[in-house]
XYZ file of C-alpha atoms in Angstrom:
472
model
C -52.232 8.295 -14.935
C -54.892 5.577 -16.100
C -54.324 1.979 -17.160
C -55.311 0.224 -20.216
C -55.189 -3.072 -21.516
C -55.674 -3.991 -25.190
C -57.233 -7.220 -26.254
C -56.464 -7.564 -30.404
C -55.003 -10.443 -32.599
C -54.180 -8.171 -35.204
C -50.637 -7.414 -34.615
C -50.786 -4.015 -36.808
C -53.932 -2.342 -34.974
C -52.350 -3.552 -31.448
C -49.243 -2.310 -31.941
C -50.692 1.045 -33.538
C -53.466 1.117 -30.561
C -50.868 1.001 -28.003
C -48.606 3.433 -29.382
C -50.937 5.856 -29.776
C -52.701 5.528 -26.504
C -49.332 5.403 -24.990
C -48.547 8.838 -26.453
C -51.350 10.269 -24.924
C -50.301 9.553 -21.349
C -51.906 5.732 -20.709
C -50.126 2.717 -19.142
C -50.957 0.310 -21.898
C -50.475 -3.158 -22.072
C -51.262 -5.474 -24.573
C -52.849 -9.271 -25.396
C -53.505 -11.116 -28.664
C -55.633 -13.782 -27.189
C -58.313 -14.420 -24.158
C -55.279 -16.853 -22.316
C -52.648 -13.605 -22.848
C -55.427 -11.525 -21.608
C -56.346 -13.495 -18.298
C -52.738 -13.774 -16.858
C -52.866 -10.015 -17.621
C -55.804 -10.017 -15.671
C -55.074 -12.519 -12.783
C -51.995 -9.301 -12.184
C -53.455 -6.270 -12.928
C -56.563 -3.814 -12.329
C -57.279 -2.034 -15.719
C -59.382 1.366 -16.017
C -60.216 0.397 -19.266
C -60.518 -2.472 -21.300
C -60.243 -2.005 -25.267
C -61.493 -5.839 -26.613
C -61.861 -7.167 -30.006
C -64.719 -8.895 -30.302
C -63.526 -12.137 -31.609
C -60.209 -13.943 -31.022
C -59.015 -17.218 -31.569
C -59.512 -18.847 -28.721
C -62.678 -17.330 -27.502
C -65.704 -15.170 -29.206
C -65.835 -11.693 -27.816
C -69.241 -12.649 -25.244
C -67.490 -15.223 -23.912
C -64.588 -12.802 -22.842
C -66.640 -10.227 -21.406
C -68.011 -12.652 -19.136
C -64.849 -13.165 -18.396
C -63.848 -9.253 -17.743
C -66.507 -8.913 -15.808
C -66.301 -11.821 -13.375
C -62.650 -11.156 -12.661
C -62.739 -7.328 -13.343
C -66.007 -5.895 -12.245
C -64.659 -2.407 -11.705
C -62.947 -2.158 -15.259
C -64.905 -0.215 -18.184
C -65.253 -2.521 -21.291
C -64.975 -1.097 -24.961
C -65.515 -3.334 -27.929
C -63.738 -3.388 -31.403
C -65.865 -5.423 -34.028
C -66.191 -5.262 -37.539
C -70.177 -6.228 -37.452
C -72.379 -3.401 -37.322
C -75.882 -4.756 -36.879
C -78.241 -3.682 -34.130
C -78.144 -7.962 -33.270
C -74.472 -7.271 -32.290
C -74.638 -4.068 -30.270
C -77.155 -5.796 -28.389
C -75.212 -8.605 -27.791
C -72.182 -6.538 -26.838
C -74.744 -4.328 -24.085
C -76.207 -7.518 -22.336
C -72.551 -9.130 -21.993
C -71.708 -5.906 -19.876
C -69.525 -3.947 -22.036
C -70.176 -0.193 -22.036
C -69.487 0.631 -25.437
C -68.639 -0.528 -28.719
C -66.792 0.811 -31.921
C -66.660 -0.128 -35.625
C -63.932 -1.640 -37.566
C -62.098 0.275 -39.398
C -61.853 3.220 -37.060
C -59.517 6.687 -36.580
C -57.102 6.713 -33.965
C -59.062 9.872 -33.003
C -62.209 7.952 -32.233
C -60.378 5.399 -29.851
C -59.296 8.634 -27.599
C -62.909 10.172 -28.070
C -64.134 6.970 -26.587
C -61.728 6.081 -23.869
C -61.938 9.571 -22.569
C -65.514 8.989 -22.048
C -65.008 5.336 -20.399
C -62.623 7.075 -17.998
C -65.537 10.021 -17.158
C -67.920 7.445 -16.952
C -65.756 5.430 -14.577
C -64.923 8.472 -12.494
C -68.762 9.076 -11.941
C -69.082 5.334 -10.514
C -66.236 6.323 -8.168
C -68.176 9.169 -6.953
C -71.539 7.306 -6.528
C -69.347 5.155 -4.774
C -67.902 7.382 -2.572
C -70.641 9.580 -1.787
C -72.466 6.168 -0.820
C -69.672 5.415 1.654
C -69.763 9.055 3.011
C -73.265 8.562 3.504
C -73.228 5.666 5.124
C -70.582 6.703 7.381
C -72.608 9.744 7.942
C -76.069 8.417 7.634
C -76.659 9.807 11.398
C -76.099 13.373 10.890
C -77.895 13.684 7.364
C -78.919 17.954 8.053
C -82.041 17.713 6.996
C -83.651 14.584 8.711
C -82.058 15.266 11.903
C -84.577 16.340 15.176
C -87.063 14.873 17.228
C -90.372 16.769 15.937
C -93.344 14.374 15.149
C -93.288 15.075 11.624
C -89.521 14.194 11.032
C -89.758 11.060 13.259
C -92.705 9.489 11.293
C -90.717 10.024 8.023
C -87.706 8.142 9.137
C -89.950 5.444 10.500
C -91.881 5.285 6.980
C -88.062 5.326 5.121
C -87.035 2.446 7.338
C -89.989 0.699 6.486
C -90.640 1.174 2.597
C -86.780 0.957 2.354
C -86.574 -3.146 2.917
C -89.056 -3.044 0.229
C -88.450 -2.959 -3.851
C -91.859 -0.689 -4.182
C -92.187 2.678 -6.393
C -91.868 5.579 -4.031
C -93.195 9.215 -4.868
C -91.712 12.062 -2.695
C -93.323 15.481 -2.734
C -92.549 18.602 -0.471
C -91.335 21.998 -0.865
C -88.238 23.059 -2.590
C -85.171 22.728 -0.067
C -86.981 20.205 2.338
C -84.483 17.256 1.369
C -86.585 15.006 -1.187
C -83.314 13.866 -2.637
C -82.028 13.205 0.594
C -85.320 10.703 1.551
C -84.232 9.231 -1.748
C -80.896 8.262 -1.077
C -81.242 7.410 2.514
C -83.879 4.625 0.909
C -81.454 3.655 -1.484
C -78.845 3.102 1.448
C -80.817 1.402 3.467
C -82.483 -1.366 0.484
C -81.154 -4.252 -1.309
C -80.086 -2.449 -4.239
C -77.501 -0.329 -1.939
C -74.623 -1.696 -3.312
C -75.866 -0.304 -6.609
C -75.374 3.165 -8.447
C -77.874 5.916 -7.232
C -78.803 8.078 -10.038
C -79.973 11.328 -9.617
C -81.846 13.083 -12.996
C -84.199 16.431 -12.972
C -86.278 15.892 -15.108
C -86.821 19.379 -15.341
C -83.274 20.415 -16.566
C -83.461 18.048 -19.314
C -84.241 19.974 -22.971
C -87.984 17.750 -23.973
C -86.446 17.065 -27.206
C -83.913 15.035 -25.166
C -85.570 13.290 -22.370
C -86.386 9.889 -23.780
C -82.634 9.514 -25.027
C -81.276 10.669 -21.940
C -83.613 8.233 -19.943
C -83.697 5.005 -22.052
C -80.737 5.598 -24.341
C -79.623 5.632 -27.886
C -78.267 3.607 -30.683
C -75.518 5.180 -32.664
C -76.788 7.081 -35.596
C -80.549 6.627 -34.715
C -80.810 10.256 -34.936
C -78.815 13.875 -36.080
C -76.218 14.021 -33.486
C -76.498 10.570 -31.863
C -72.680 9.835 -32.480
C -72.149 7.030 -30.256
C -74.329 5.127 -28.450
C -75.701 5.733 -24.906
C -76.852 3.483 -22.405
C -79.227 5.855 -20.677
C -79.612 6.527 -16.990
C -81.876 3.449 -16.713
C -79.375 1.035 -17.692
C -76.829 3.235 -15.489
C -79.159 2.503 -12.574
C -79.945 -0.988 -13.335
C -79.295 -2.781 -10.149
C -79.512 0.253 -8.017
C -81.700 3.425 -7.775
C -83.134 6.109 -10.401
C -84.301 9.490 -8.743
C -86.500 10.677 -11.101
C -86.790 14.774 -9.325
C -89.035 17.154 -10.810
C -91.017 14.420 -12.322
C -94.321 16.476 -12.665
C -92.123 18.372 -15.801
C -91.637 15.154 -17.615
C -93.401 15.501 -20.978
C -96.870 13.620 -21.526
C -95.229 11.729 -24.483
C -92.758 10.541 -22.304
C -94.861 9.905 -19.526
C -96.058 6.556 -21.763
C -92.977 5.539 -22.541
C -92.167 5.960 -18.694
C -95.026 3.593 -17.856
C -93.937 0.910 -19.960
C -90.723 0.216 -18.691
C -92.594 0.568 -15.065
C -94.870 -2.351 -16.414
C -91.970 -4.622 -18.548
C -88.944 -3.353 -16.609
C -87.461 -2.857 -20.027
C -86.410 -0.306 -22.134
C -86.389 0.201 -25.718
C -83.187 2.833 -26.690
C -83.685 5.402 -29.284
C -83.644 3.578 -32.964
C -83.836 0.135 -31.515
C -86.711 -2.112 -31.835
C -85.572 -4.064 -29.396
C -85.861 -4.135 -25.498
C -83.007 -4.341 -23.070
C -83.754 -5.824 -19.557
C -83.513 -3.371 -16.265
C -83.200 -4.090 -13.150
C -83.995 -0.444 -11.358
C -85.939 0.711 -8.323
C -87.686 4.083 -9.299
C -87.909 6.915 -6.233
C -89.715 10.118 -8.156
C -90.430 13.632 -6.277
C -91.889 16.838 -7.099
C -93.105 19.890 -5.345
C -95.905 19.928 -7.349
C -99.107 18.942 -6.916
C -99.514 15.706 -9.442
C -103.374 14.925 -8.504
C -104.311 18.092 -9.615
C -102.507 17.708 -12.368
C -104.151 14.705 -13.453
C -107.292 16.332 -12.886
C -106.081 18.981 -15.384
C -104.481 16.376 -17.902
C -101.142 17.299 -17.204
C -100.158 13.890 -16.044
C -101.058 10.425 -16.987
C -103.854 8.853 -14.058
C -102.155 5.221 -14.940
C -98.669 6.557 -14.356
C -99.421 8.396 -11.635
C -101.046 5.218 -10.086
C -98.097 3.465 -10.532
C -95.569 6.257 -9.114
C -97.859 7.101 -6.043
C -97.804 3.394 -4.384
C -95.996 4.531 -1.377
C -96.282 8.607 -0.876
C -93.362 9.967 2.011
C -93.965 14.050 2.481
C -91.189 16.160 3.424
C -92.558 18.902 6.028
C -91.304 22.302 5.481
C -89.180 23.655 8.431
C -92.260 26.100 9.837
C -94.124 22.990 11.007
C -90.777 21.675 12.534
C -89.221 24.908 14.088
C -88.330 22.925 17.725
C -85.662 20.948 15.213
C -83.718 24.165 14.340
C -81.271 23.583 17.151
C -80.329 20.468 16.034
C -80.229 21.308 12.665
C -78.097 23.932 13.442
C -75.594 22.205 15.633
C -75.017 19.385 12.737
C -74.969 22.106 9.898
C -72.116 24.052 12.229
C -69.919 20.866 12.425
C -70.524 20.412 8.567
C -69.363 23.663 7.962
C -66.442 23.560 10.132
C -64.981 20.988 7.595
C -65.771 22.098 4.571
C -65.017 25.890 5.400
C -62.219 24.831 7.630
C -63.095 27.265 9.745
C -63.468 26.293 13.701
C -66.643 27.990 14.250
C -67.074 26.944 18.154
C -69.891 29.087 19.787
C -73.315 31.027 18.917
C -75.322 33.011 20.237
C -78.520 31.695 22.155
C -80.101 35.169 20.472
C -79.191 33.604 17.024
C -81.504 30.767 17.336
C -84.450 32.750 19.155
C -84.044 34.943 16.058
C -83.844 31.650 13.293
C -86.738 30.274 14.931
C -88.950 33.744 14.665
C -87.651 33.244 10.559
C -89.858 32.489 7.780
C -87.257 30.563 6.130
C -89.131 29.705 3.217
C -86.164 28.064 1.402
C -86.748 25.632 4.415
C -83.515 23.568 5.367
C -81.520 25.049 2.268
C -81.834 28.610 3.163
C -81.136 27.339 6.853
C -77.447 26.135 5.488
C -76.765 28.974 3.223
C -77.814 31.509 6.199
C -75.312 29.802 8.316
C -72.516 29.363 5.666
C -72.723 33.278 5.242
C -72.607 33.993 8.905
C -70.194 31.286 9.533
C -67.518 33.147 6.899
C -68.293 36.547 8.246
C -68.565 35.888 12.337
C -65.489 37.161 14.634
C -63.927 35.184 16.916
C -65.445 32.052 15.791
C -68.713 33.045 17.284
C -71.918 33.551 15.027
C -74.202 36.705 16.448
C -77.562 37.922 14.931
C -75.828 40.534 13.240
C -73.810 37.813 11.451
C -77.178 36.285 9.740
C -77.506 39.573 8.072
C -81.454 38.441 7.536
C -82.857 42.038 6.251
C -85.528 40.555 4.206
C -87.651 43.823 4.184
C -85.097 45.987 3.388
C -83.882 43.691 0.627
C -87.208 43.892 -0.707
C -87.245 47.801 -0.534
C -83.951 48.060 -2.578
C -85.919 47.154 -5.380
C -88.016 50.619 -5.029
C -87.342 54.018 -5.325
C -88.898 56.901 -3.060
C -92.284 57.134 -4.765
C -92.556 53.233 -4.393
C -92.107 52.380 -7.629
C -89.444 50.313 -9.336
C -86.135 51.526 -9.246
C -83.683 51.443 -12.186
C -80.858 49.388 -12.079
C -78.294 51.420 -11.368
C -80.144 53.006 -8.551
C -80.840 49.918 -7.175
C -77.345 48.775 -6.967
C -76.105 51.955 -5.234
C -79.000 51.263 -2.757
C -77.244 47.859 -2.504
C -73.781 48.928 -2.189
C -74.810 51.284 0.343
C -76.787 48.938 2.586
C -73.872 46.185 2.007
C -70.868 48.666 3.243
C -73.319 49.855 6.524
C -73.812 45.895 7.528
C -69.591 45.776 7.367
C -69.443 48.642 9.113
C -71.996 47.352 11.681
C -70.098 44.145 11.594
C -66.593 45.954 12.304
C -67.928 48.660 15.439
C -67.182 50.993 12.851
C -63.474 50.342 11.724
C -63.021 51.133 8.323
C -59.601 49.053 8.323
C -61.471 46.256 9.080
C -64.578 46.502 6.807
C -62.372 47.251 4.158
C -60.916 43.532 4.274
C -64.273 41.976 5.143
C -65.044 43.413 1.916
C -62.397 42.601 -0.458
C -61.578 46.056 -1.001
C -58.466 48.610 -0.417
C -59.005 51.158 2.502
C -58.767 53.675 -0.216
C -61.649 52.380 -2.263
C -63.526 51.909 0.912
C -63.382 55.631 1.767
C -63.851 56.791 -1.914
C -67.156 54.550 -1.783
C -68.443 56.016 1.549
C -68.360 59.096 0.171
C -69.926 58.904 -3.234
C -72.811 56.896 -1.453
C -72.918 59.396 1.642
C -71.562 57.767 4.735
C -68.534 59.554 4.775
C -69.291 60.527 8.250
C -71.366 57.515 9.264
C -71.042 56.032 12.677
C -71.667 52.432 13.310
C -74.397 51.764 16.116
C -74.726 48.340 18.280
C -78.375 47.656 17.407
C -79.499 50.256 14.546
C -78.289 51.013 11.270
C -78.403 54.510 10.230
C -78.344 54.846 6.529
C -77.401 58.506 5.560
C -74.583 61.201 6.059
C -74.075 61.825 9.465
C -72.406 65.173 10.415
C -70.899 64.114 13.672
C -66.986 62.892 13.413
C -65.829 59.990 11.315
C -65.124 56.868 13.712
C -62.507 54.488 12.393
């Protein structure tokens, strides 16, 4: 149950808000002056504080400043009869999260409160992530190992973290670019602030400016409420712009202005809002080539590329795989609640001879699948299910042309059932459980796919009907 404090000197509105929010399941207290509010704030912690902009014994900005001092974790929503842009900016400058113009329907207050609680949950999740990373900072899987490349990367992270300079992280997908950004944040002077990750490629082009810089209510169609934007959310902390190479050119110029002036202009506003945000960017693209091709601003490139960190692909640090496997399995033991305690030596050798184009992310996925499928809490080579060439062949028919979807699905079923039979040494009942099927359904599938007489082999799968007896 969330706790809400209403600070409103108009008795009817105060009572209506109290009854309405209480009926929605919130725990509600009320105050009609700064003095009453101060007494309540001295005794209780509130998730959301809904305050009038003007009270008999104070103005709204003074009250907001007091709340931010004594209850910094509370989310403040301001009620005001003044709808000017200056009023809105005053509210935000003082630290309020949002405002609402009087008179308003109670349903709008419900919506505002729900958004504020969602924002508070985001703050809490970010704090929990920060604490978890602090506690486990030496076990961050993608940065584990003793290869020269990863040791140099950790050294550079420690050096750049203590400064406030912009950082550009480049590397292939799955090499841990966001993890590097998190490590820099946690070791920096901004560690107590928020770490706000934004995937630029995932934002529709028309919304990038609003998402980053915020907007004023009514500034464009669909802007039903004011949004502070990612830069303001990360003020005092770190903003991580992933896939910066996907940022539209028209937004790049505005980002450059923010980097130069440390101020953002919300969409629809002619006034700037100061921000104190460290910027870390990442991309898997060649930004230097994009600059040469006119796809990325050269002046922005120089601004972002003050310090350049390269995350090495796993193929360049294969000697780190044993350490990575050990740490990933420790994490999986907790996540999957399965005591995977052992791993065959052949598994490490096998993994070190795989291309692992997806880098550490692919390695983690392989081990997670193996941890789920393995028997007696020991991962063996057969549990890795690394059948890259077979999977590619599933897309082709006998003539070498691309197979139709039904044929491809049937071939995949055949291979998957064979893999299950191999992992259970041919036991149909165990294979059925592994596949999530009843034994009768498995027998029907075996008959349909021509595998009724399939005999499991310890080292090689034989796909197709076998005339000898059916091993069960």
